Tab-separated table of C-alpha atoms in Angstrom:
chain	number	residue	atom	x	y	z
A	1	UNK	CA	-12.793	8.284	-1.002
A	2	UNK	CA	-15.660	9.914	-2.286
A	3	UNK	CA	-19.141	10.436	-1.250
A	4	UNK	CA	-22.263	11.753	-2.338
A	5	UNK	CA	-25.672	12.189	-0.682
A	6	UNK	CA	-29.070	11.080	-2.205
A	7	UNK	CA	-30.868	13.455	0.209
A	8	UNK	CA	-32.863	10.808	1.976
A	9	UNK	CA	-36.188	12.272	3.475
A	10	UNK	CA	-37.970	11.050	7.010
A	11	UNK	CA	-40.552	9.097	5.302
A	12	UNK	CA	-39.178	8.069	2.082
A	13	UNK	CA	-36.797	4.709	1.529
A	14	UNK	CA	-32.827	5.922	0.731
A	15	UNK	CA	-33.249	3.199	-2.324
A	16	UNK	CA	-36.312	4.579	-3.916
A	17	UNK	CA	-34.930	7.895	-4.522
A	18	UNK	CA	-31.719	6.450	-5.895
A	19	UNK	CA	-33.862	4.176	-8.188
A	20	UNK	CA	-36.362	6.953	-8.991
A	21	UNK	CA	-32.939	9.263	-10.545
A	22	UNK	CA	-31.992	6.143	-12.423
A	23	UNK	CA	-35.817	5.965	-14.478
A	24	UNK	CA	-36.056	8.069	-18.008
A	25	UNK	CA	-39.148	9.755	-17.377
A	26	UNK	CA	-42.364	9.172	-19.592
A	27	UNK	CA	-41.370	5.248	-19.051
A	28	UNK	CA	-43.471	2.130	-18.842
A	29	UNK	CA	-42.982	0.606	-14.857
A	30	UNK	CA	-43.144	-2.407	-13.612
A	31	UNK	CA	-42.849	-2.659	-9.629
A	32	UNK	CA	-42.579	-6.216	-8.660
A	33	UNK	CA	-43.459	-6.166	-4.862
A	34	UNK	CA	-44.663	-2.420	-4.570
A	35	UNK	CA	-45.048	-2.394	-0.914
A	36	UNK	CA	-47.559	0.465	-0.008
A	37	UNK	CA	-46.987	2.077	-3.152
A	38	UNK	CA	-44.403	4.961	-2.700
A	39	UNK	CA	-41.826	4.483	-5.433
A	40	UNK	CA	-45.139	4.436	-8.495
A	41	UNK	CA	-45.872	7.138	-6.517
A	42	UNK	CA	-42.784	9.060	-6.916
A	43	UNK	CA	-42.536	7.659	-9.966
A	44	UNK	CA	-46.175	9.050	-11.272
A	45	UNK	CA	-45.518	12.506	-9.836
A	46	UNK	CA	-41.980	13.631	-10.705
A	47	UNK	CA	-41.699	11.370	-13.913
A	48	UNK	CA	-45.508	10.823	-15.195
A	49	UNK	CA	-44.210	7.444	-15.904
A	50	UNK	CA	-46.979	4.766	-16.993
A	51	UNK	CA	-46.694	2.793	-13.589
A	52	UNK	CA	-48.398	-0.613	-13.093
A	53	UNK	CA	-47.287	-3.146	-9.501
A	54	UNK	CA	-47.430	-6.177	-8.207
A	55	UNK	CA	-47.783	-6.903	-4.342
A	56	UNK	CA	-47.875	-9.846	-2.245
A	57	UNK	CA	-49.658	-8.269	0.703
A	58	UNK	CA	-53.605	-7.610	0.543
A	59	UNK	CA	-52.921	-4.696	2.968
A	60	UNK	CA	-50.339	-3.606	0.330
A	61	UNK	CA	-52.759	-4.094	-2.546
A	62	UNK	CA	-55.287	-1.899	-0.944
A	63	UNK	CA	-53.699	0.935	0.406
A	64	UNK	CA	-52.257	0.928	-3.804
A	65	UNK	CA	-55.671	1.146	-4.714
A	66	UNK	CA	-56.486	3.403	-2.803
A	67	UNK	CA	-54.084	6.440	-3.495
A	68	UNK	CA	-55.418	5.299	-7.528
A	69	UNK	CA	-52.496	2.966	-8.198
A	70	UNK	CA	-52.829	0.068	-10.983
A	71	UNK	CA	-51.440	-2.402	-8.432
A	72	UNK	CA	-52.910	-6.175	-8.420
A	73	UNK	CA	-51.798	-8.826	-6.062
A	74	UNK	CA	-49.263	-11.604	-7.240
A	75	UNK	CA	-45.615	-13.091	-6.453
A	76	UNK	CA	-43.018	-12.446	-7.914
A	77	UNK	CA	-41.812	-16.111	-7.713
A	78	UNK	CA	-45.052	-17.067	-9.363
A	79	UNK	CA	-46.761	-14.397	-11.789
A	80	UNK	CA	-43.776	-13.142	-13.755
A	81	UNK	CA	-44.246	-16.032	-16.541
A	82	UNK	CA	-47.460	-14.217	-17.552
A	83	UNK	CA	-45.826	-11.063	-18.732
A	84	UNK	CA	-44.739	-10.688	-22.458
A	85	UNK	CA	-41.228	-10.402	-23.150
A	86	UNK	CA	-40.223	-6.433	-23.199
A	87	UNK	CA	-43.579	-5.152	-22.110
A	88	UNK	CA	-41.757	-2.541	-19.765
A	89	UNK	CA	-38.882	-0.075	-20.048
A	90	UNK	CA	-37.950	-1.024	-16.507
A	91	UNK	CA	-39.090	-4.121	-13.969
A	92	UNK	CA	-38.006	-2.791	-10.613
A	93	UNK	CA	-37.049	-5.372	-8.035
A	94	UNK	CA	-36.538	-2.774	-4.508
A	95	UNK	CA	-35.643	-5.198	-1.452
A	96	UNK	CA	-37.196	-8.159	-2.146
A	97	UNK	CA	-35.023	-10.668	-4.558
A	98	UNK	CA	-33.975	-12.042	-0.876
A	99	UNK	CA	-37.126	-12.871	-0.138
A	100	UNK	CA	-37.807	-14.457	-3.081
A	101	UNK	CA	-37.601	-18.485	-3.261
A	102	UNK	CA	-35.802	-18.424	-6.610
A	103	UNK	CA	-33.416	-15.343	-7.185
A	104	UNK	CA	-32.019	-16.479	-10.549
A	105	UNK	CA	-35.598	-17.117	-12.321
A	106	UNK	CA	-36.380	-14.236	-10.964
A	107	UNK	CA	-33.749	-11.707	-12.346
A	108	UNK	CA	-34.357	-13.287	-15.422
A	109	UNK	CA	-37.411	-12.378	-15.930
A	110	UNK	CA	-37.021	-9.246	-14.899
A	111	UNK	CA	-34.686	-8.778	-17.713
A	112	UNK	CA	-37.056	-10.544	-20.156
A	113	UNK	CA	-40.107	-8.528	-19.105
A	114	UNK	CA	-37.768	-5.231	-18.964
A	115	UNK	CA	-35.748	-3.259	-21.473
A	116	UNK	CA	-33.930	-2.739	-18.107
A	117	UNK	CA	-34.111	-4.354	-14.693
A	118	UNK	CA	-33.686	-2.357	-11.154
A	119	UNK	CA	-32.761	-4.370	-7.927
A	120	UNK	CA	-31.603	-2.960	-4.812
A	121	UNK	CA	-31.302	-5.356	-1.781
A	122	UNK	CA	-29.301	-5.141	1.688
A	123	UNK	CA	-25.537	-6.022	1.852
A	124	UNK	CA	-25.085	-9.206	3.502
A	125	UNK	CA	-21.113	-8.399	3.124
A	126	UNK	CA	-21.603	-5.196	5.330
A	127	UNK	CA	-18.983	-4.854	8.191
A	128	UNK	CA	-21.876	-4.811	10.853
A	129	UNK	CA	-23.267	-7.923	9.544
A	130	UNK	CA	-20.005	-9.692	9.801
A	131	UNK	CA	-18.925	-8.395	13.060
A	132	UNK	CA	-22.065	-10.096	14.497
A	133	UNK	CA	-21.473	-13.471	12.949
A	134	UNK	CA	-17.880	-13.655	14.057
A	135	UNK	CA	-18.537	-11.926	17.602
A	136	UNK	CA	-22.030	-12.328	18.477
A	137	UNK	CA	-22.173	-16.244	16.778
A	138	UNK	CA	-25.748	-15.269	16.011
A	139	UNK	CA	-27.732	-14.387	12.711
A	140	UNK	CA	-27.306	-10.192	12.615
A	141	UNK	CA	-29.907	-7.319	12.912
A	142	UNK	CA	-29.474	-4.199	11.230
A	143	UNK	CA	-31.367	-1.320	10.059
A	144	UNK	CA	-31.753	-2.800	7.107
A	145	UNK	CA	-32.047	-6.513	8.357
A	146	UNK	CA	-34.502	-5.686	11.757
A	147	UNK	CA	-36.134	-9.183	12.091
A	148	UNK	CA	-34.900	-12.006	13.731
A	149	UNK	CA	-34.286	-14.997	11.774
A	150	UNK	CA	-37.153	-16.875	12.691
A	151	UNK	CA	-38.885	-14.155	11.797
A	152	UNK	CA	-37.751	-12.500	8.717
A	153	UNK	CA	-39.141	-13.192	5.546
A	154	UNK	CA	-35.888	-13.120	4.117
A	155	UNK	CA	-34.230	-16.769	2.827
A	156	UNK	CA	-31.816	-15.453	-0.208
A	157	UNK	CA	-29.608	-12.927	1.648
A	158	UNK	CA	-26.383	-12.062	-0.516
A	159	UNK	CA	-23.838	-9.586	-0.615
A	160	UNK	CA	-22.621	-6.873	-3.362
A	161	UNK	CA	-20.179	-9.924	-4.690
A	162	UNK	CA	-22.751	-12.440	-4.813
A	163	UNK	CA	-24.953	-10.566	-6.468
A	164	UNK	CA	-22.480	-9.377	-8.840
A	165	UNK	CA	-21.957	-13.331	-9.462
A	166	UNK	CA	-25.382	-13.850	-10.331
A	167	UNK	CA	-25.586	-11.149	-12.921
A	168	UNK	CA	-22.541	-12.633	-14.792
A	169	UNK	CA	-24.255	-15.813	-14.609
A	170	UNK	CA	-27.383	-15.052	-16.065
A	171	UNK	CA	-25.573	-12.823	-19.063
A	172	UNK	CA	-26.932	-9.354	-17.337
A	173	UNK	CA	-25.291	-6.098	-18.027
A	174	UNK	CA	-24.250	-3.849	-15.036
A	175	UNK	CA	-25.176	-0.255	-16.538
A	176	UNK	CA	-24.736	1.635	-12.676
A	177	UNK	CA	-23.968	-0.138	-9.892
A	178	UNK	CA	-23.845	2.089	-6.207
A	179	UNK	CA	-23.226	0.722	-3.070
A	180	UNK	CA	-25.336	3.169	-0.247
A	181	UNK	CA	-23.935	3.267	3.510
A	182	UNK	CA	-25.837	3.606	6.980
A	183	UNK	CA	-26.413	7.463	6.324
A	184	UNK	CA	-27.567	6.971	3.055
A	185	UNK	CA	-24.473	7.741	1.288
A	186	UNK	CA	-23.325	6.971	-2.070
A	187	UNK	CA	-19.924	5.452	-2.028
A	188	UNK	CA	-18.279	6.263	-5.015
A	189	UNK	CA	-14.182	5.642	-5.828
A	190	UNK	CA	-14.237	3.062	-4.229
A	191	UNK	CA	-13.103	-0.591	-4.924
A	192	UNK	CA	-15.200	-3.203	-4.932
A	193	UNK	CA	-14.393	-4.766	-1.838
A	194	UNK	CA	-14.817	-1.996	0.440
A	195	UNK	CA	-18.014	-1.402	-1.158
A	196	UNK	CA	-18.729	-4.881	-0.442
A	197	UNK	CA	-17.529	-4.073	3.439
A	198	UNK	CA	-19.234	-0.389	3.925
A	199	UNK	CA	-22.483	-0.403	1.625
A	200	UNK	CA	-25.179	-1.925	3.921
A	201	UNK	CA	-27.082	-1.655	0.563
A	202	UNK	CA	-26.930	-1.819	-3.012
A	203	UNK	CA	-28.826	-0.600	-5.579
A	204	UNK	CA	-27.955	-2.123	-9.376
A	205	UNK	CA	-29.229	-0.760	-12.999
A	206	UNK	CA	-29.029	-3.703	-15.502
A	207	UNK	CA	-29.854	-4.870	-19.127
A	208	UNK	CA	-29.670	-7.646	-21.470
């Protein structure tokens, strides 16, 4: 078994750096639910790509805006229609397609709007989150899954399988596909279904 880190920092998201290696510099970016803008900030200073976002939150919107980031507000269930086809090298997707109401529209227009698409999302399939459900009979928190379920904003949850399921069904091609642990880790050499037992998240690289 192999293992590599991504050299997570305190204040930066595992996941963004990963996606941030997997972006050609000089690219055109879309962000589809940008949060507080970190990864088109990364993405701006150690790439100079052309970065544009989409956020759900006002608070999100603004605090974009304010570090100078072409961010407007919008859903990604709703607003991705308006986009011409291939108007991006990448549409990024970073922990939210389980929040979304339709995941499969959804990827697919990430692929139509992007020469590539980027998801990453947490594992559902992680040991943790199974050892919960069979032990604890009750919906599981994690790092990466902290609300409860009557809070959480999160109604699509999947694992590494499922989501693998969902590319094949809407013709995507898996270019890079790594499965992160608690720490942060890649996990590498490994089959799929102990990537679908230790990765408590997953971050995919995909094209038409």
């Amino acid at each position: 078994m192999k293992a590599h880190s991504v050299r997570p920092t305190d204040t930066t998201r595992v996941d963004l750096l990963l996606i941030a290696e997997m972006v050609t510099p000089g690219s055109r970016v879309l962000d589809i639910g940008c949060g507080d803008g970190t990864l088109l900030r990364i993405l701006a200073e150690k790439h100079g790509v052309d970065g544009r976002g989409i956020e759900l939150s006002q608070a999100g919107v603004n605090s974009c805006v304010a570090q100078g980031l072409a961010v407007i507000q919008g859903d990604a269930d709703d607003d991705l229609a308006y986009y011409p086809d291939l108007a991006f090298d990448y549409a990024i997707l970073s922990q939210t397609i389980q929040a979304t109401y339709s995941p499969r529209l959804v990827l697919e227009q990430l692929l139509r709007i992007g020469k590539r698409a980027v998801v990453s999302f947490p594992n559902f399939g992680h040991w943790r989150v199974r050892t919960q459900l069979m032990f604890g009979g009750h919906m599981p928190r994690t790092d990466n899954l902290p609300e409860r379920w009557y809070d959480t904003p999160n109604i699509h949850l999947c694992t590494i399988k499922d989501f693998l399921n969902l590319c094949d069904d809407v013709g995507a091609k898996v270019e890079r596909a790594i499965a992160l642990n608690a720490y942060g880790t890649k996990l590498v050499a490994m089959p799929l279904f102990a990537q679908n037992l230790f990765g408590e998240q997953a971050v995919f690289l995909l094209s038409r």
